[in-house]
PDB file of C-alpha atoms in Angstrom:
ATOM      1  CA  MET A   1      -3.521 -14.876   3.527  1.00  0.00           C
ATOM      2  CA  ILE A   2      -6.077 -14.785   6.283  1.00  0.00           C
ATOM      3  CA  LEU A   3      -4.724 -11.621   7.972  1.00  0.00           C
ATOM      4  CA  LEU A   4      -4.826  -9.708   4.692  1.00  0.00           C
ATOM      5  CA  SER A   5      -8.320 -10.835   3.771  1.00  0.00           C
ATOM      6  CA  GLN A   6      -9.610 -10.178   7.304  1.00  0.00           C
ATOM      7  CA  ARG A   7      -8.298  -6.633   7.051  1.00  0.00           C
ATOM      8  CA  LYS A   8      -9.632  -6.256   3.509  1.00  0.00           C
ATOM      9  CA  ILE A   9      -6.189  -5.542   2.063  1.00  0.00           C
ATOM     10  CA  ASN A  10      -6.507  -5.879  -1.688  1.00  0.00           C
ATOM     11  CA  GLU A  11      -3.967  -6.739  -4.384  1.00  0.00           C
ATOM     12  CA  ASP A  12      -3.334  -3.053  -5.178  1.00  0.00           C
ATOM     13  CA  ILE A  13      -2.295  -2.315  -1.574  1.00  0.00           C
ATOM     14  CA  ILE A  14      -0.189  -5.499  -1.463  1.00  0.00           C
ATOM     15  CA  LYS A  15       1.698  -4.409  -4.588  1.00  0.00           C
ATOM     16  CA  ARG A  16       1.992  -0.738  -3.590  1.00  0.00           C
ATOM     17  CA  PHE A  17       3.503  -1.577  -0.203  1.00  0.00           C
ATOM     18  CA  GLU A  18       5.390  -4.637  -1.509  1.00  0.00           C
ATOM     19  CA  ILE A  19       3.837  -6.807   1.211  1.00  0.00           C
ATOM     20  CA  GLY A  20       5.296 -10.276   1.441  1.00  0.00           C
ATOM     21  CA  TYR A  21       5.492 -13.285   3.685  1.00  0.00           C
ATOM     22  CA  ALA A  22       8.329 -14.844   5.672  1.00  0.00           C
ATOM     23  CA  PRO A  23       7.710 -18.555   6.225  1.00  0.00           C
ATOM     24  CA  GLU A  24       9.025 -20.654   9.097  1.00  0.00           C
ATOM     25  CA  SER A  25      12.681 -19.825   9.867  1.00  0.00           C
ATOM     26  CA  SER A  26      14.451 -22.860   8.390  1.00  0.00           C
ATOM     27  CA  ARG A  27      12.453 -22.543   5.139  1.00  0.00           C
ATOM     28  CA  SER A  28      13.397 -18.851   4.879  1.00  0.00           C
ATOM     29  CA  VAL A  29      17.113 -19.530   5.380  1.00  0.00           C
ATOM     30  CA  LYS A  30      17.049 -22.394   2.879  1.00  0.00           C
ATOM     31  CA  TYR A  31      15.282 -20.202   0.286  1.00  0.00           C
ATOM     32  CA  LEU A  32      17.627 -17.214   0.763  1.00  0.00           C
ATOM     33  CA  LYS A  33      20.712 -19.424   0.467  1.00  0.00           C
ATOM     34  CA  ALA A  34      19.309 -21.187  -2.602  1.00  0.00           C
ATOM     35  CA  LYS A  35      18.795 -17.786  -4.256  1.00  0.00           C
ATOM     36  CA  GLY A  36      22.466 -16.999  -3.635  1.00  0.00           C
ATOM     37  CA  PHE A  37      22.008 -14.035  -1.300  1.00  0.00           C
ATOM     38  CA  ASN A  38      25.199 -12.962   0.441  1.00  0.00           C
ATOM     39  CA  GLU A  39      25.058 -14.074   4.076  1.00  0.00           C
ATOM     40  CA  GLN A  40      26.788 -10.901   5.309  1.00  0.00           C
ATOM     41  CA  ILE A  41      24.223  -8.687   3.568  1.00  0.00           C
ATOM     42  CA  LEU A  42      21.404 -10.783   5.029  1.00  0.00           C
ATOM     43  CA  THR A  43      22.954 -10.345   8.480  1.00  0.00           C
ATOM     44  CA  ASP A  44      23.538  -6.599   7.982  1.00  0.00           C
ATOM     45  CA  THR A  45      19.915  -6.066   6.924  1.00  0.00           C
ATOM     46  CA  GLY A  46      18.669  -7.924   9.982  1.00  0.00           C
ATOM     47  CA  LEU A  47      17.059 -10.786   8.076  1.00  0.00           C
ATOM     48  CA  ILE A  48      19.209 -13.558   9.533  1.00  0.00           C
ATOM     49  CA  ARG A  49      21.299 -14.120  12.647  1.00  0.00           C
ATOM     50  CA  THR A  50      23.807 -16.731  13.693  1.00  0.00           C
ATOM     51  CA  HIS A  51      23.902 -18.234  17.168  1.00  0.00           C
ATOM     52  CA  ASP A  52      26.148 -21.140  18.164  1.00  0.00           C
ATOM     53  CA  LEU A  53      26.959 -21.744  14.480  1.00  0.00           C
ATOM     54  CA  ASP A  54      23.237 -22.063  13.688  1.00  0.00           C
ATOM     55  CA  THR A  55      21.845 -19.575  11.161  1.00  0.00           C
ATOM     56  CA  TYR A  56      18.199 -18.644  11.539  1.00  0.00           C
ATOM     57  CA  ALA A  57      15.760 -16.186   9.994  1.00  0.00           C
ATOM     58  CA  VAL A  58      14.727 -13.389  12.342  1.00  0.00           C
ATOM     59  CA  PHE A  59      11.275 -13.152  10.813  1.00  0.00           C
ATOM     60  CA  ASP A  60       9.384 -16.381  11.306  1.00  0.00           C
ATOM     61  CA  ASN A  61       5.850 -16.768   9.916  1.00  0.00           C
ATOM     62  CA  ARG A  62       5.294 -13.024   9.522  1.00  0.00           C
ATOM     63  CA  LEU A  63       3.803 -10.533   7.141  1.00  0.00           C
ATOM     64  CA  MET A  64       6.718  -8.506   5.735  1.00  0.00           C
ATOM     65  CA  ILE A  65       6.672  -4.857   4.642  1.00  0.00           C
ATOM     66  CA  PRO A  66       9.818  -3.098   3.424  1.00  0.00           C
ATOM     67  CA  ILE A  67      10.895   0.204   5.004  1.00  0.00           C
ATOM     68  CA  HIS A  68      12.311   2.735   2.551  1.00  0.00           C
ATOM     69  CA  ASP A  69      14.585   5.695   3.203  1.00  0.00           C
ATOM     70  CA  GLU A  70      13.614   9.203   2.140  1.00  0.00           C
ATOM     71  CA  ASN A  71      14.948   8.488  -1.370  1.00  0.00           C
ATOM     72  CA  GLY A  72      12.776   5.412  -1.795  1.00  0.00           C
ATOM     73  CA  ASN A  73      15.543   2.848  -1.285  1.00  0.00           C
ATOM     74  CA  PRO A  74      14.639  -0.231   0.794  1.00  0.00           C
ATOM     75  CA  VAL A  75      16.652  -0.202   4.037  1.00  0.00           C
ATOM     76  CA  GLY A  76      14.884  -2.732   6.235  1.00  0.00           C
ATOM     77  CA  PHE A  77      11.621  -4.429   7.119  1.00  0.00           C
ATOM     78  CA  THR A  78       8.759  -4.221   9.530  1.00  0.00           C
ATOM     79  CA  ALA A  79       7.018  -7.519  10.154  1.00  0.00           C
ATOM     80  CA  ARG A  80       3.705  -8.418  11.800  1.00  0.00           C
ATOM     81  CA  ARG A  81       3.054 -11.788  13.395  1.00  0.00           C
ATOM     82  CA  LEU A  82       0.351 -13.843  11.718  1.00  0.00           C
ATOM     83  CA  ASN A  83      -0.917 -15.638  14.790  1.00  0.00           C
ATOM     84  CA  GLU A  84      -2.376 -14.157  17.952  1.00  0.00           C
ATOM     85  CA  ASP A  85       0.253 -15.665  20.277  1.00  0.00           C
ATOM     86  CA  LYS A  86       0.624 -12.996  22.986  1.00  0.00           C
ATOM     87  CA  ASP A  87       4.084 -14.391  23.886  1.00  0.00           C
ATOM     88  CA  VAL A  88       5.427 -13.332  20.490  1.00  0.00           C
ATOM     89  CA  ALA A  89       5.986  -9.659  19.660  1.00  0.00           C
ATOM     90  CA  LYS A  90       3.225  -8.365  17.388  1.00  0.00           C
ATOM     91  CA  TYR A  91       5.679  -6.252  15.368  1.00  0.00           C
ATOM     92  CA  MET A  92       9.413  -6.498  14.711  1.00  0.00           C
ATOM     93  CA  GLU A  93      11.704  -4.262  12.689  1.00  0.00           C
ATOM     94  CA  SER A  94      15.025  -5.160  11.109  1.00  0.00           C
ATOM     95  CA  ILE A  95      16.431  -1.660  11.652  1.00  0.00           C
ATOM     96  CA  LYS A  96      16.477   0.793  14.504  1.00  0.00           C
ATOM     97  CA  ASN A  97      13.798   3.490  14.443  1.00  0.00           C
ATOM     98  CA  THR A  98      15.698   5.955  12.299  1.00  0.00           C
ATOM     99  CA  GLN A  99      13.304   5.773   9.358  1.00  0.00           C
ATOM    100  CA  LEU A 100       9.602   6.351   8.862  1.00  0.00           C
ATOM    101  CA  MET A 101       7.275   3.976   7.038  1.00  0.00           C
ATOM    102  CA  ASN A 102       5.125   6.192   4.862  1.00  0.00           C
ATOM    103  CA  SER A 103       2.937   6.829   1.914  1.00  0.00           C
ATOM    104  CA  VAL A 104       3.681  10.569   1.875  1.00  0.00           C
ATOM    105  CA  LYS A 105       6.650  10.789  -0.502  1.00  0.00           C
ATOM    106  CA  ASN A 106       4.586  10.467  -3.689  1.00  0.00           C
ATOM    107  CA  SER A 107       2.022  12.969  -2.414  1.00  0.00           C
ATOM    108  CA  ILE A 108       4.751  15.498  -1.650  1.00  0.00           C
ATOM    109  CA  GLU A 109       6.373  15.037  -5.048  1.00  0.00           C
ATOM    110  CA  LYS A 110       3.040  15.617  -6.748  1.00  0.00           C
ATOM    111  CA  ASP A 111       2.467  18.711  -4.582  1.00  0.00           C
ATOM    112  CA  ASN A 112      -0.787  17.004  -3.725  1.00  0.00           C
ATOM    113  CA  LEU A 113      -0.287  16.971   0.028  1.00  0.00           C
ATOM    114  CA  GLU A 114      -3.169  17.986   2.232  1.00  0.00           C
ATOM    115  CA  LYS A 115      -2.638  20.669   4.846  1.00  0.00           C
ATOM    116  CA  TYR A 116      -1.180  18.182   7.341  1.00  0.00           C
ATOM    117  CA  VAL A 117       0.396  14.753   7.731  1.00  0.00           C
ATOM    118  CA  LYS A 118      -0.993  12.050  10.029  1.00  0.00           C
ATOM    119  CA  LEU A 119       1.572  10.375  12.300  1.00  0.00           C
ATOM    120  CA  VAL A 120       0.541   6.832  13.234  1.00  0.00           C
ATOM    121  CA  GLU A 121       2.200   4.007  15.152  1.00  0.00           C
ATOM    122  CA  GLY A 122       2.571   1.164  12.677  1.00  0.00           C
ATOM    123  CA  ALA A 123       2.579  -0.032   9.106  1.00  0.00           C
ATOM    124  CA  MET A 124      -0.930  -1.460   9.344  1.00  0.00           C
ATOM    125  CA  ASP A 125      -2.173   2.010  10.389  1.00  0.00           C
ATOM    126  CA  VAL A 126      -0.628   3.554   7.253  1.00  0.00           C
ATOM    127  CA  ILE A 127      -2.241   0.804   5.188  1.00  0.00           C
ATOM    128  CA  ALA A 128      -5.618   1.451   6.865  1.00  0.00           C
ATOM    129  CA  PHE A 129      -5.426   5.111   5.807  1.00  0.00           C
ATOM    130  CA  GLU A 130      -4.454   4.043   2.283  1.00  0.00           C
ATOM    131  CA  LYS A 131      -7.500   1.778   2.091  1.00  0.00           C
ATOM    132  CA  ALA A 132      -9.593   4.855   2.929  1.00  0.00           C
ATOM    133  CA  ASP A 133      -7.861   6.721   0.059  1.00  0.00           C
ATOM    134  CA  ILE A 134      -5.938   8.935   2.501  1.00  0.00           C
ATOM    135  CA  HIS A 135      -2.335   9.117   1.344  1.00  0.00           C
ATOM    136  CA  GLU A 136      -0.632  11.401   3.853  1.00  0.00           C
ATOM    137  CA  SER A 137       0.149   9.094   6.769  1.00  0.00           C
ATOM    138  CA  ILE A 138       3.500   8.205   8.292  1.00  0.00           C
ATOM    139  CA  ALA A 139       4.353   5.510  10.838  1.00  0.00           C
ATOM    140  CA  CYS A 140       7.152   5.857  13.344  1.00  0.00           C
ATOM    141  CA  LEU A 141       7.015   2.052  13.799  1.00  0.00           C
ATOM    142  CA  GLY A 142       6.145   2.105  17.482  1.00  0.00           C
ATOM    143  CA  THR A 143       4.972   4.738  19.920  1.00  0.00           C
ATOM    144  CA  ALA A 144       8.388   6.322  20.462  1.00  0.00           C
ATOM    145  CA  CYS A 145       9.516   8.892  17.942  1.00  0.00           C
ATOM    146  CA  THR A 146      13.312   9.202  17.721  1.00  0.00           C
ATOM    147  CA  LYS A 147      15.390  12.329  17.064  1.00  0.00           C
ATOM    148  CA  GLU A 148      16.217  10.990  13.593  1.00  0.00           C
ATOM    149  CA  GLN A 149      12.515  10.553  12.849  1.00  0.00           C
ATOM    150  CA  ILE A 150      11.713  14.059  14.144  1.00  0.00           C
ATOM    151  CA  THR A 151      14.361  15.416  11.738  1.00  0.00           C
ATOM    152  CA  LEU A 152      12.701  13.585   8.839  1.00  0.00           C
ATOM    153  CA  LEU A 153       9.279  14.912   9.887  1.00  0.00           C
ATOM    154  CA  LYS A 154      10.590  18.492  10.054  1.00  0.00           C
ATOM    155  CA  ARG A 155      11.867  18.200   6.473  1.00  0.00           C
ATOM    156  CA  LEU A 156       8.273  17.725   5.300  1.00  0.00           C
ATOM    157  CA  ASN A 157       7.567  21.293   6.419  1.00  0.00           C
ATOM    158  CA  VAL A 158       3.860  20.663   7.020  1.00  0.00           C
ATOM    159  CA  PRO A 159       1.759  20.480  10.204  1.00  0.00           C
ATOM    160  CA  LEU A 160       1.542  17.087  11.881  1.00  0.00           C
ATOM    161  CA  VAL A 161      -1.485  15.421  13.462  1.00  0.00           C
ATOM    162  CA  VAL A 162      -0.676  12.590  15.877  1.00  0.00           C
ATOM    163  CA  CYS A 163      -3.093   9.680  15.370  1.00  0.00           C
ATOM    164  CA  TYR A 164      -1.757   7.120  17.827  1.00  0.00           C
ATOM    165  CA  ASP A 165      -3.884   4.296  19.205  1.00  0.00           C
ATOM    166  CA  GLY A 166      -6.281   5.044  22.043  1.00  0.00           C
ATOM    167  CA  ASP A 167      -4.684   2.482  24.363  1.00  0.00           C
ATOM    168  CA  ARG A 168      -2.554   3.418  27.374  1.00  0.00           C
ATOM    169  CA  ALA A 169       0.739   3.351  25.424  1.00  0.00           C
ATOM    170  CA  GLY A 170      -0.684   5.440  22.584  1.00  0.00           C
ATOM    171  CA  LYS A 171      -2.138   8.044  24.917  1.00  0.00           C
ATOM    172  CA  ALA A 172       1.097   8.302  26.915  1.00  0.00           C
ATOM    173  CA  ALA A 173       3.176   8.657  23.750  1.00  0.00           C
ATOM    174  CA  THR A 174       0.814  11.300  22.339  1.00  0.00           C
ATOM    175  CA  TYR A 175       1.118  13.301  25.545  1.00  0.00           C
ATOM    176  CA  LYS A 176       4.906  12.952  25.550  1.00  0.00           C
ATOM    177  CA  PHE A 177       5.112  13.870  21.871  1.00  0.00           C
ATOM    178  CA  GLY A 178       3.121  17.045  22.490  1.00  0.00           C
ATOM    179  CA  LYS A 179       5.316  18.225  25.356  1.00  0.00           C
TER     180      LYS A 179
END
């Protein structure tokens, strides 16, 4: 995939983060139905929706990354658009921001955690740290950090460094987070 090669994301990172691809909507729905997936489960997980009796895939031509709960169970997806169409949201999530996308769990279990965790905005930021062999980053999947996410962060019981983007939204969120 062009986006992956442009960002120098190798096969190891693709496997570690279980990165996949969602094709055009009708192809996705056809594939999921052919595989026998339960339509209610697909709806509950946010992968498909029905409107006026038409079923469509929510994620259309996107890079897909699963979001896991604190026990490692997949609970949803974050998805990045593959084109640069400014009229289409760059990122979408299938669940509300109650989870954190991270690479920290294994580091904590190995008692290998550095003195602090880096809080970043999105999945691609976590992956960028991973490419640099830095394994203690967490994404709140947007600039807003919810109460549920704060609770999860507190459970880590380590200092937190906010590494949001330097754009206006990132700076505003960093300031708000620090208040």
